[in-house]
PDB file of C-alpha atoms in Angstrom:
ATOM      1  CA  MET F   1       0.000   0.000   0.000  1.00  0.00           C
ATOM      2  CA  ALA F   2       1.363   3.361  -1.034  1.00  0.00           C
ATOM      3  CA  GLY F   3       4.590   1.553  -1.910  1.00  0.00           C
ATOM      4  CA  LYS F   4       5.056  -0.151   1.522  1.00  0.00           C
ATOM      5  CA  ASN F   5       3.291  -2.680   3.833  1.00  0.00           C
ATOM      6  CA  ALA F   6       4.012  -1.409   7.375  1.00  0.00           C
ATOM      7  CA  CYS F   7       3.747   1.842   9.293  1.00  0.00           C
ATOM      8  CA  ASP F   8       7.093   3.651   9.804  1.00  0.00           C
ATOM      9  CA  ILE F   9       6.099   4.732  13.323  1.00  0.00           C
ATOM     10  CA  GLN F  10       4.205   1.748  14.812  1.00  0.00           C
ATOM     11  CA  ASN F  11       5.574  -0.937  12.508  1.00  0.00           C
ATOM     12  CA  ARG F  12       2.028  -2.262  12.036  1.00  0.00           C
ATOM     13  CA  SER F  13       0.144  -3.085   8.845  1.00  0.00           C
ATOM     14  CA  LEU F  14      -1.519  -0.245   6.982  1.00  0.00           C
ATOM     15  CA  ASP F  15      -5.132  -1.274   7.434  1.00  0.00           C
ATOM     16  CA  LEU F  16      -6.722   2.182   7.258  1.00  0.00           C
ATOM     17  CA  TYR F  17      -6.847   4.986   4.736  1.00  0.00           C
ATOM     18  CA  CYS F  18      -6.879   8.636   5.823  1.00  0.00           C
ATOM     19  CA  SER F  19      -8.893  10.471   3.156  1.00  0.00           C
ATOM     20  CA  THR F  20      -7.975  13.841   4.697  1.00  0.00           C
ATOM     21  CA  ASP F  21      -4.243  13.285   4.171  1.00  0.00           C
ATOM     22  CA  ASP F  22      -4.687  10.847   1.267  1.00  0.00           C
ATOM     23  CA  GLN F  23      -2.460   8.190   2.828  1.00  0.00           C
ATOM     24  CA  PHE F  24      -2.608   4.690   4.248  1.00  0.00           C
ATOM     25  CA  ILE F  25      -2.029   4.401   8.041  1.00  0.00           C
ATOM     26  CA  CYS F  26      -2.140   1.787  10.763  1.00  0.00           C
ATOM     27  CA  VAL F  27      -4.882   1.467  13.391  1.00  0.00           C
ATOM     28  CA  GLU F  28      -2.736   3.060  16.129  1.00  0.00           C
ATOM     29  CA  CYS F  29      -1.926   6.166  14.060  1.00  0.00           C
ATOM     30  CA  GLN F  30      -5.585   7.114  13.699  1.00  0.00           C
ATOM     31  CA  PHE F  31      -5.537   8.142  17.396  1.00  0.00           C
ATOM     32  CA  SER F  32      -2.419  10.295  17.100  1.00  0.00           C
ATOM     33  CA  PRO F  33      -2.753  14.124  17.302  1.00  0.00           C
ATOM     34  CA  ARG F  34      -1.719  14.611  13.669  1.00  0.00           C
ATOM     35  CA  HIS F  35      -4.795  12.619  12.499  1.00  0.00           C
ATOM     36  CA  GLU F  36      -7.256  14.120  14.960  1.00  0.00           C
ATOM     37  CA  GLY F  37     -10.607  14.913  13.325  1.00  0.00           C
ATOM     38  CA  HIS F  38      -9.655  13.190  10.065  1.00  0.00           C
ATOM     39  CA  LYS F  39     -11.871  10.857   8.058  1.00  0.00           C
ATOM     40  CA  PHE F  40     -10.893   7.180   7.671  1.00  0.00           C
ATOM     41  CA  ASP F  41     -11.901   4.168   5.665  1.00  0.00           C
ATOM     42  CA  LEU F  42     -10.754   0.554   5.408  1.00  0.00           C
ATOM     43  CA  ALA F  43      -7.646   0.259   3.245  1.00  0.00           C
ATOM     44  CA  SER F  44      -8.982  -2.861   1.540  1.00  0.00           C
ATOM     45  CA  ARG F  45     -12.184  -1.084   0.502  1.00  0.00           C
ATOM     46  CA  VAL F  46     -10.285   1.917  -0.875  1.00  0.00           C
ATOM     47  CA  LEU F  47      -7.963  -0.343  -2.866  1.00  0.00           C
ATOM     48  CA  GLU F  48     -10.934  -2.244  -4.241  1.00  0.00           C
ATOM     49  CA  ARG F  49     -12.602   0.984  -5.415  1.00  0.00           C
ATOM     50  CA  LYS F  50      -9.395   2.214  -7.078  1.00  0.00           C
ATOM     51  CA  SER F  51      -8.915  -1.139  -8.790  1.00  0.00           C
ATOM     52  CA  SER F  52     -12.524  -1.057  -9.968  1.00  0.00           C
ATOM     53  CA  VAL F  53     -12.056   2.404 -11.493  1.00  0.00           C
ATOM     54  CA  LYS F  54      -8.921   1.276 -13.356  1.00  0.00           C
ATOM     55  CA  THR F  55     -10.623  -1.914 -14.537  1.00  0.00           C
ATOM     56  CA  GLU F  56     -13.663   0.024 -15.704  1.00  0.00           C
ATOM     57  CA  GLY F  57     -11.482   2.202 -17.926  1.00  0.00           C
ATOM     58  CA  ILE F  58      -9.777  -0.833 -19.451  1.00  0.00           C
ATOM     59  CA  ASP F  59     -13.147  -2.558 -19.956  1.00  0.00           C
ATOM     60  CA  LYS F  60     -14.445   0.464 -21.849  1.00  0.00           C
ATOM     61  CA  ALA F  61     -11.332   0.464 -24.024  1.00  0.00           C
ATOM     62  CA  ILE F  62     -11.781  -3.247 -24.760  1.00  0.00           C
ATOM     63  CA  GLU F  63     -15.444  -2.651 -25.659  1.00  0.00           C
ATOM     64  CA  ALA F  64     -14.434   0.179 -28.008  1.00  0.00           C
ATOM     65  CA  LEU F  65     -11.822  -2.038 -29.674  1.00  0.00           C
ATOM     66  CA  GLU F  66     -14.336  -4.843 -30.154  1.00  0.00           C
ATOM     67  CA  ALA F  67     -16.930  -2.436 -31.554  1.00  0.00           C
ATOM     68  CA  ARG F  68     -14.375  -1.084 -34.008  1.00  0.00           C
ATOM     69  CA  ARG F  69     -13.374  -4.630 -35.007  1.00  0.00           C
ATOM     70  CA  ARG F  70     -17.005  -5.491 -35.803  1.00  0.00           C
ATOM     71  CA  GLN F  71     -17.371  -2.241 -37.735  1.00  0.00           C
ATOM     72  CA  ILE F  72     -14.322  -2.985 -39.891  1.00  0.00           C
ATOM     73  CA  ILE F  73     -15.564  -6.514 -40.624  1.00  0.00           C
ATOM     74  CA  LYS F  74     -18.977  -5.147 -41.607  1.00  0.00           C
ATOM     75  CA  GLN F  75     -17.396  -2.496 -43.847  1.00  0.00           C
ATOM     76  CA  GLY F  76     -15.194  -5.153 -45.427  1.00  0.00           C
ATOM     77  CA  LYS F  77     -18.219  -7.297 -46.276  1.00  0.00           C
ATOM     78  CA  THR F  78     -20.006  -4.298 -47.783  1.00  0.00           C
ATOM     79  CA  VAL F  79     -17.000  -3.339 -49.923  1.00  0.00           C
ATOM     80  CA  THR F  80     -16.525  -6.965 -50.999  1.00  0.00           C
ATOM     81  CA  GLN F  81     -20.172  -7.107 -52.064  1.00  0.00           C
ATOM     82  CA  ASP F  82     -19.859  -3.837 -53.998  1.00  0.00           C
ATOM     83  CA  ILE F  83     -16.728  -5.089 -55.769  1.00  0.00           C
ATOM     84  CA  GLN F  84     -18.444  -8.365 -56.629  1.00  0.00           C
ATOM     85  CA  GLU F  85     -21.410  -6.487 -58.091  1.00  0.00           C
ATOM     86  CA  GLU F  86     -19.085  -4.390 -60.252  1.00  0.00           C
ATOM     87  CA  ILE F  87     -17.246  -7.515 -61.422  1.00  0.00           C
ATOM     88  CA  ASN F  88     -20.573  -9.194 -62.251  1.00  0.00           C
ATOM     89  CA  VAL F  89     -21.528  -6.222 -64.433  1.00  0.00           C
ATOM     90  CA  ILE F  90     -18.259  -6.487 -66.367  1.00  0.00           C
ATOM     91  CA  ILE F  91     -18.562 -10.274 -66.718  1.00  0.00           C
ATOM     92  CA  ASN F  92     -22.168 -10.060 -67.930  1.00  0.00           C
ATOM     93  CA  LYS F  93     -21.207  -7.492 -70.589  1.00  0.00           C
ATOM     94  CA  LYS F  94     -18.458  -9.782 -71.847  1.00  0.00           C
ATOM     95  CA  LEU F  95     -20.767 -12.811 -71.851  1.00  0.00           C
ATOM     96  CA  ASP F  96     -23.481 -10.894 -73.721  1.00  0.00           C
ATOM     97  CA  ILE F  97     -20.991 -10.052 -76.491  1.00  0.00           C
ATOM     98  CA  LEU F  98     -19.815 -13.660 -76.775  1.00  0.00           C
ATOM     99  CA  GLU F  99     -23.388 -15.012 -76.643  1.00  0.00           C
ATOM    100  CA  GLU F 100     -24.356 -12.786 -79.572  1.00  0.00           C
ATOM    101  CA  GLN F 101     -21.378 -14.120 -81.543  1.00  0.00           C
ATOM    102  CA  GLN F 102     -22.365 -17.703 -80.710  1.00  0.00           C
ATOM    103  CA  LYS F 103     -25.880 -17.109 -82.018  1.00  0.00           C
ATOM    104  CA  GLU F 104     -24.510 -15.669 -85.254  1.00  0.00           C
ATOM    105  CA  ALA F 105     -22.128 -18.621 -85.663  1.00  0.00           C
ATOM    106  CA  GLU F 106     -24.911 -21.171 -85.052  1.00  0.00           C
ATOM    107  CA  ALA F 107     -27.164 -19.388 -87.542  1.00  0.00           C
ATOM    108  CA  ALA F 108     -24.377 -19.398 -90.128  1.00  0.00           C
ATOM    109  CA  LYS F 109     -23.827 -23.116 -89.556  1.00  0.00           C
ATOM    110  CA  ARG F 110     -27.523 -23.892 -90.127  1.00  0.00           C
ATOM    111  CA  ASN F 111     -27.570 -21.854 -93.339  1.00  0.00           C
ATOM    112  CA  ILE F 112     -24.210 -22.989 -94.650  1.00  0.00           C
ATOM    113  CA  GLU F 113     -25.756 -24.770 -97.641  1.00  0.00           C
ATOM    114  CA  ASP F 114     -27.401 -21.523 -98.770  1.00  0.00           C
ATOM    115  CA  SER F 115     -24.133 -19.581 -98.732  1.00  0.00           C
ATOM    116  CA  ASN F 116     -21.177 -20.028-101.024  1.00  0.00           C
ATOM    117  CA  ASP F 117     -18.772 -17.854 -99.037  1.00  0.00           C
ATOM    118  CA  ILE F 118     -18.666 -17.819 -95.227  1.00  0.00           C
ATOM    119  CA  ASN F 119     -15.778 -16.110 -93.468  1.00  0.00           C
ATOM    120  CA  ALA F 120     -15.306 -18.197 -90.324  1.00  0.00           C
ATOM    121  CA  SER F 121     -12.733 -15.776 -88.940  1.00  0.00           C
ATOM    122  CA  ARG F 122     -15.450 -13.244 -88.111  1.00  0.00           C
ATOM    123  CA  PHE F 123     -16.767 -15.629 -85.482  1.00  0.00           C
ATOM    124  CA  GLN F 124     -13.547 -15.555 -83.474  1.00  0.00           C
ATOM    125  CA  PRO F 125     -14.086 -14.039 -79.990  1.00  0.00           C
ATOM    126  CA  ILE F 126     -13.995 -10.240 -80.267  1.00  0.00           C
ATOM    127  CA  GLU F 127     -14.113  -9.814 -76.489  1.00  0.00           C
ATOM    128  CA  GLU F 128     -10.465 -10.475 -75.662  1.00  0.00           C
ATOM    129  CA  ALA F 129      -9.922  -8.338 -72.534  1.00  0.00           C
ATOM    130  CA  ASP F 130      -9.096 -10.503 -69.534  1.00  0.00           C
ATOM    131  CA  ILE F 131     -10.365  -9.878 -66.017  1.00  0.00           C
ATOM    132  CA  LYS F 132      -7.542  -9.892 -63.506  1.00  0.00           C
ATOM    133  CA  PHE F 133      -5.929  -7.965 -60.694  1.00  0.00           C
ATOM    134  CA  THR F 134      -2.983  -5.882 -61.845  1.00  0.00           C
ATOM    135  CA  LYS F 135      -0.074  -3.987 -60.384  1.00  0.00           C
ATOM    136  CA  LYS F 136      -0.394  -0.346 -59.379  1.00  0.00           C
ATOM    137  CA  GLU F 137       1.187   0.949 -62.589  1.00  0.00           C
ATOM    138  CA  GLU F 138      -1.381  -0.864 -64.755  1.00  0.00           C
ATOM    139  CA  ILE F 139      -4.993   0.224 -64.359  1.00  0.00           C
ATOM    140  CA  ARG F 140      -7.995  -1.686 -65.670  1.00  0.00           C
ATOM    141  CA  GLY F 141     -11.495  -0.413 -65.054  1.00  0.00           C
ATOM    142  CA  SER F 142     -13.944   2.337 -65.877  1.00  0.00           C
ATOM    143  CA  LYS F 143     -11.747   5.175 -64.629  1.00  0.00           C
ATOM    144  CA  CYS F 144      -8.217   6.229 -63.870  1.00  0.00           C
ATOM    145  CA  GLY F 145      -6.555   9.157 -62.178  1.00  0.00           C
ATOM    146  CA  TYR F 146      -3.368  11.034 -63.013  1.00  0.00           C
ATOM    147  CA  ILE F 147      -1.887   9.521 -66.183  1.00  0.00           C
ATOM    148  CA  GLY F 148       1.639  10.865 -65.955  1.00  0.00           C
ATOM    149  CA  GLU F 149       3.404  14.054 -67.007  1.00  0.00           C
ATOM    150  CA  LEU F 150       3.443  14.616 -70.753  1.00  0.00           C
ATOM    151  CA  LYS F 151       7.085  14.852 -71.838  1.00  0.00           C
ATOM    152  CA  SER F 152       6.876  15.485 -75.556  1.00  0.00           C
ATOM    153  CA  SER F 153       3.348  16.676 -76.363  1.00  0.00           C
ATOM    154  CA  TYR F 154      -0.083  17.131 -74.881  1.00  0.00           C
ATOM    155  CA  SER F 155      -1.686  13.898 -76.044  1.00  0.00           C
ATOM    156  CA  THR F 156      -3.442  10.984 -74.446  1.00  0.00           C
ATOM    157  CA  SER F 157      -3.295   7.361 -75.573  1.00  0.00           C
ATOM    158  CA  ILE F 158      -6.123   4.936 -74.896  1.00  0.00           C
ATOM    159  CA  ALA F 159      -5.912   1.182 -75.382  1.00  0.00           C
ATOM    160  CA  ALA F 160      -9.358  -0.434 -75.363  1.00  0.00           C
ATOM    161  CA  SER F 161     -10.783  -3.845 -76.217  1.00  0.00           C
ATOM    162  CA  LYS F 162     -12.451  -4.216 -79.595  1.00  0.00           C
ATOM    163  CA  SER F 163     -16.031  -3.912 -78.361  1.00  0.00           C
ATOM    164  CA  SER F 164     -16.137  -3.442 -74.616  1.00  0.00           C
ATOM    165  CA  PRO F 165     -16.548   0.117 -73.249  1.00  0.00           C
ATOM    166  CA  ILE F 166     -14.211  -0.780 -70.404  1.00  0.00           C
ATOM    167  CA  ILE F 167     -10.999   1.160 -70.882  1.00  0.00           C
ATOM    168  CA  GLU F 168      -7.490  -0.123 -70.315  1.00  0.00           C
ATOM    169  CA  THR F 169      -4.676   2.361 -69.771  1.00  0.00           C
ATOM    170  CA  LYS F 170      -0.988   2.245 -68.858  1.00  0.00           C
ATOM    171  CA  HIS F 171       0.191   4.533 -66.046  1.00  0.00           C
ATOM    172  CA  ILE F 172       3.343   5.700 -67.841  1.00  0.00           C
ATOM    173  CA  PRO F 173       4.839   9.027 -69.050  1.00  0.00           C
ATOM    174  CA  PHE F 174       3.818   9.742 -72.634  1.00  0.00           C
ATOM    175  CA  ASN F 175       7.197  10.074 -74.356  1.00  0.00           C
ATOM    176  CA  SER F 176       8.712   8.218 -77.277  1.00  0.00           C
ATOM    177  CA  GLU F 177      10.948   6.029 -75.104  1.00  0.00           C
ATOM    178  CA  SER F 178       8.000   4.854 -73.039  1.00  0.00           C
ATOM    179  CA  MET F 179       5.999   4.089 -76.150  1.00  0.00           C
ATOM    180  CA  ARG F 180       8.796   1.969 -77.574  1.00  0.00           C
ATOM    181  CA  LYS F 181       8.937  -0.024 -74.323  1.00  0.00           C
ATOM    182  CA  LYS F 182       5.196  -0.360 -73.714  1.00  0.00           C
ATOM    183  CA  GLY F 183       3.962  -0.871 -77.260  1.00  0.00           C
ATOM    184  CA  LYS F 184       1.986   0.974 -79.905  1.00  0.00           C
ATOM    185  CA  PRO F 185      -1.186   2.734 -78.690  1.00  0.00           C
ATOM    186  CA  VAL F 186      -4.517   1.811 -80.253  1.00  0.00           C
ATOM    187  CA  LYS F 187      -5.617   5.445 -80.393  1.00  0.00           C
ATOM    188  CA  THR F 188      -3.818   8.760 -79.836  1.00  0.00           C
ATOM    189  CA  ILE F 189      -5.804  11.885 -79.018  1.00  0.00           C
ATOM    190  CA  SER F 190      -4.043  15.237 -79.218  1.00  0.00           C
ATOM    191  CA  ASP F 191      -4.932  18.914 -78.695  1.00  0.00           C
ATOM    192  CA  LEU F 192      -5.650  18.430 -74.997  1.00  0.00           C
ATOM    193  CA  LYS F 193      -4.169  20.861 -72.481  1.00  0.00           C
ATOM    194  CA  TYR F 194      -2.532  18.749 -69.767  1.00  0.00           C
ATOM    195  CA  PRO F 195      -5.074  15.901 -69.516  1.00  0.00           C
ATOM    196  CA  TRP F 196      -4.874  14.824 -65.877  1.00  0.00           C
ATOM    197  CA  GLY F 197      -7.841  12.530 -65.288  1.00  0.00           C
ATOM    198  CA  ILE F 198      -9.751  10.137 -67.559  1.00  0.00           C
ATOM    199  CA  ALA F 199     -13.036   8.284 -67.072  1.00  0.00           C
ATOM    200  CA  VAL F 200     -15.196   6.223 -69.441  1.00  0.00           C
ATOM    201  CA  SER F 201     -18.994   6.225 -69.376  1.00  0.00           C
ATOM    202  CA  PRO F 202     -21.012   2.992 -69.749  1.00  0.00           C
ATOM    203  CA  ASP F 203     -21.791   3.935 -73.376  1.00  0.00           C
ATOM    204  CA  GLY F 204     -18.095   4.346 -74.195  1.00  0.00           C
ATOM    205  CA  GLN F 205     -17.689   8.132 -74.076  1.00  0.00           C
ATOM    206  CA  VAL F 206     -14.269   9.244 -72.830  1.00  0.00           C
ATOM    207  CA  VAL F 207     -14.342  12.098 -70.309  1.00  0.00           C
ATOM    208  CA  VAL F 208     -11.079  14.018 -69.888  1.00  0.00           C
ATOM    209  CA  ALA F 209     -10.144  16.586 -67.222  1.00  0.00           C
ATOM    210  CA  GLU F 210      -7.974  19.225 -68.948  1.00  0.00           C
ATOM    211  CA  ASN F 211      -6.020  20.646 -66.046  1.00  0.00           C
ATOM    212  CA  LEU F 212      -4.518  23.734 -67.684  1.00  0.00           C
ATOM    213  CA  ALA F 213      -7.645  24.551 -69.712  1.00  0.00           C
ATOM    214  CA  HIS F 214      -9.920  24.435 -66.619  1.00  0.00           C
ATOM    215  CA  ARG F 215     -12.460  22.380 -68.508  1.00  0.00           C
ATOM    216  CA  ILE F 216     -13.947  18.931 -69.113  1.00  0.00           C
ATOM    217  CA  THR F 217     -13.830  17.455 -72.613  1.00  0.00           C
ATOM    218  CA  ILE F 218     -16.006  14.575 -73.795  1.00  0.00           C
ATOM    219  CA  LEU F 219     -14.864  12.334 -76.672  1.00  0.00           C
ATOM    220  CA  ASN F 220     -16.798   9.641 -78.495  1.00  0.00           C
ATOM    221  CA  LYS F 221     -15.610   6.060 -78.957  1.00  0.00           C
ATOM    222  CA  ASP F 222     -13.592   7.107 -81.996  1.00  0.00           C
ATOM    223  CA  GLY F 223     -11.733   9.772 -80.019  1.00  0.00           C
ATOM    224  CA  LYS F 224     -13.504  12.701 -81.704  1.00  0.00           C
ATOM    225  CA  LYS F 225     -14.443  15.659 -79.522  1.00  0.00           C
ATOM    226  CA  VAL F 226     -18.156  15.803 -78.731  1.00  0.00           C
ATOM    227  CA  LYS F 227     -18.173  18.814 -76.427  1.00  0.00           C
ATOM    228  CA  SER F 228     -16.163  20.768 -73.869  1.00  0.00           C
ATOM    229  CA  PHE F 229     -17.368  22.817 -70.927  1.00  0.00           C
ATOM    230  CA  GLY F 230     -15.905  24.632 -67.974  1.00  0.00           C
ATOM    231  CA  THR F 231     -14.987  28.135 -66.857  1.00  0.00           C
ATOM    232  CA  LYS F 232     -12.166  28.891 -64.430  1.00  0.00           C
ATOM    233  CA  GLY F 233     -13.552  29.973 -61.086  1.00  0.00           C
ATOM    234  CA  LYS F 234     -14.630  29.054 -57.563  1.00  0.00           C
ATOM    235  CA  LYS F 235     -18.427  29.198 -57.977  1.00  0.00           C
ATOM    236  CA  ASP F 236     -20.638  26.125 -58.340  1.00  0.00           C
ATOM    237  CA  GLY F 237     -20.139  24.645 -61.795  1.00  0.00           C
ATOM    238  CA  GLU F 238     -16.915  26.533 -62.418  1.00  0.00           C
ATOM    239  CA  ILE F 239     -13.683  24.526 -62.581  1.00  0.00           C
ATOM    240  CA  THR F 240     -10.129  25.346 -61.517  1.00  0.00           C
ATOM    241  CA  HIS F 241      -7.344  22.917 -62.481  1.00  0.00           C
ATOM    242  CA  PRO F 242      -9.462  19.715 -62.593  1.00  0.00           C
ATOM    243  CA  TYR F 243      -7.559  16.486 -62.012  1.00  0.00           C
ATOM    244  CA  GLY F 244      -9.461  13.480 -60.564  1.00  0.00           C
ATOM    245  CA  ILE F 245     -12.520  12.414 -62.552  1.00  0.00           C
ATOM    246  CA  ALA F 246     -15.027   9.528 -62.489  1.00  0.00           C
ATOM    247  CA  ILE F 247     -18.524   8.560 -63.615  1.00  0.00           C
ATOM    248  CA  SER F 248     -21.126   8.029 -60.873  1.00  0.00           C
ATOM    249  CA  HIS F 249     -23.613   5.147 -60.859  1.00  0.00           C
ATOM    250  CA  ASP F 250     -26.434   7.564 -61.703  1.00  0.00           C
ATOM    251  CA  GLY F 251     -24.634   8.799 -64.818  1.00  0.00           C
ATOM    252  CA  HIS F 252     -23.062  12.053 -63.675  1.00  0.00           C
ATOM    253  CA  ILE F 253     -19.498  13.354 -63.926  1.00  0.00           C
ATOM    254  CA  LEU F 254     -17.554  13.603 -60.650  1.00  0.00           C
ATOM    255  CA  VAL F 255     -14.568  15.940 -60.807  1.00  0.00           C
ATOM    256  CA  THR F 256     -12.129  17.136 -58.140  1.00  0.00           C
ATOM    257  CA  ASP F 257     -10.714  20.629 -58.332  1.00  0.00           C
ATOM    258  CA  ASN F 258      -9.120  22.921 -55.761  1.00  0.00           C
ATOM    259  CA  HIS F 259     -10.158  21.213 -52.488  1.00  0.00           C
ATOM    260  CA  ARG F 260     -13.660  20.173 -53.570  1.00  0.00           C
ATOM    261  CA  LEU F 261     -15.609  17.468 -55.414  1.00  0.00           C
ATOM    262  CA  GLN F 262     -18.272  18.558 -57.887  1.00  0.00           C
ATOM    263  CA  LYS F 263     -21.051  16.548 -59.477  1.00  0.00           C
ATOM    264  CA  LEU F 264     -21.963  17.690 -63.007  1.00  0.00           C
ATOM    265  CA  THR F 265     -24.211  16.503 -65.808  1.00  0.00           C
ATOM    266  CA  PHE F 266     -22.778  15.524 -69.182  1.00  0.00           C
ATOM    267  CA  ASP F 267     -23.869  18.971 -70.383  1.00  0.00           C
ATOM    268  CA  GLY F 268     -21.792  20.667 -67.688  1.00  0.00           C
ATOM    269  CA  GLU F 269     -24.702  21.651 -65.455  1.00  0.00           C
ATOM    270  CA  PHE F 270     -23.931  21.809 -61.726  1.00  0.00           C
ATOM    271  CA  VAL F 271     -25.696  19.258 -59.491  1.00  0.00           C
ATOM    272  CA  GLN F 272     -23.946  19.399 -56.131  1.00  0.00           C
ATOM    273  CA  SER F 273     -20.529  19.664 -54.467  1.00  0.00           C
ATOM    274  CA  VAL F 274     -18.571  18.609 -51.396  1.00  0.00           C
ATOM    275  CA  GLY F 275     -15.832  20.769 -49.863  1.00  0.00           C
ATOM    276  CA  SER F 276     -15.042  24.398 -50.621  1.00  0.00           C
ATOM    277  CA  SER F 277     -12.849  26.020 -53.244  1.00  0.00           C
ATOM    278  CA  LYS F 278     -10.070  28.174 -51.820  1.00  0.00           C
TER     279      LYS F 278
END
C-alpha cells in the first residue's frame, strides 16, 4: 500500500486509509494528534474501489476495440459485395458479347448450304480483354486518375478492347521512349491541355479533365471531340485545375478541383458539391 506494507512509526500493517491526508495508516496512528478529526476508511475497501475504477477504464477500451473490429468486418463485407457487383456487371457485358457471336455462328452453320462464301474468322471471340488484378502501374477499369506528365506533347493514348466500353490504360509518361517499351497505342488523341484525369462512361464516351484549360472534354468512342465545358472559377459549376474524374452510378461526372468534389451533368450543369474552393 502506497509503496510499503508497514507503518514507519508503529511498525504495524496499513489497514486504514486517511482520506484527509490521502495516505494509508495503521490502526494506532488514527488516534495520534496529527490525524485528529480526520476521516478514515478501510484500506482494503479503498484499494478495491481504485482497482474497480482502473478496470472500468480498461473494460471500456476493450469494448471500443471490439466495436471497431465489428465495424471494420462489416465495412469489409459491404466493400466486398460492392466489388463483386461491379465484377458481375463487367462479366455479364463480356458474356453478352460472346453469346451474340455464338448465335450468329450457329445461324451461319444452319444456313451454310445456302451460302457459297462464309468467313469463319469473323466468329472468333472479339471480347479479348481478360479480367484480372494488376499492379499499381497498370490500371484496368472504368476510370483512372493522373496519367503521368506529358514529356513530348499534350496527347493521351487509350488502349481499349475491340467492343467493350471498359478502358485499359498504362500509367506511364507519354514520351517516345515509353511508347517503344510499352507498345503501340490503339488510339492517340491530341490537342488536350494537360489531360490529368480520364473516365469512361457505360456507353463508351471518354471524359477528360484538362487541367490547364480548366475544362472537361467529352470524346466519343472514336476519339472525336463531342463537347467541352468549364470556366475557371470558384463558384458552383466553375472549374479550376481539374484532375481526378469519375462517372457516378447515376450517370453524372464527378470531378475534383481545388479542395472540392463537384457533381456535373454531361452537359456541364452543376448538381452538387462537397468541400469548398479556396
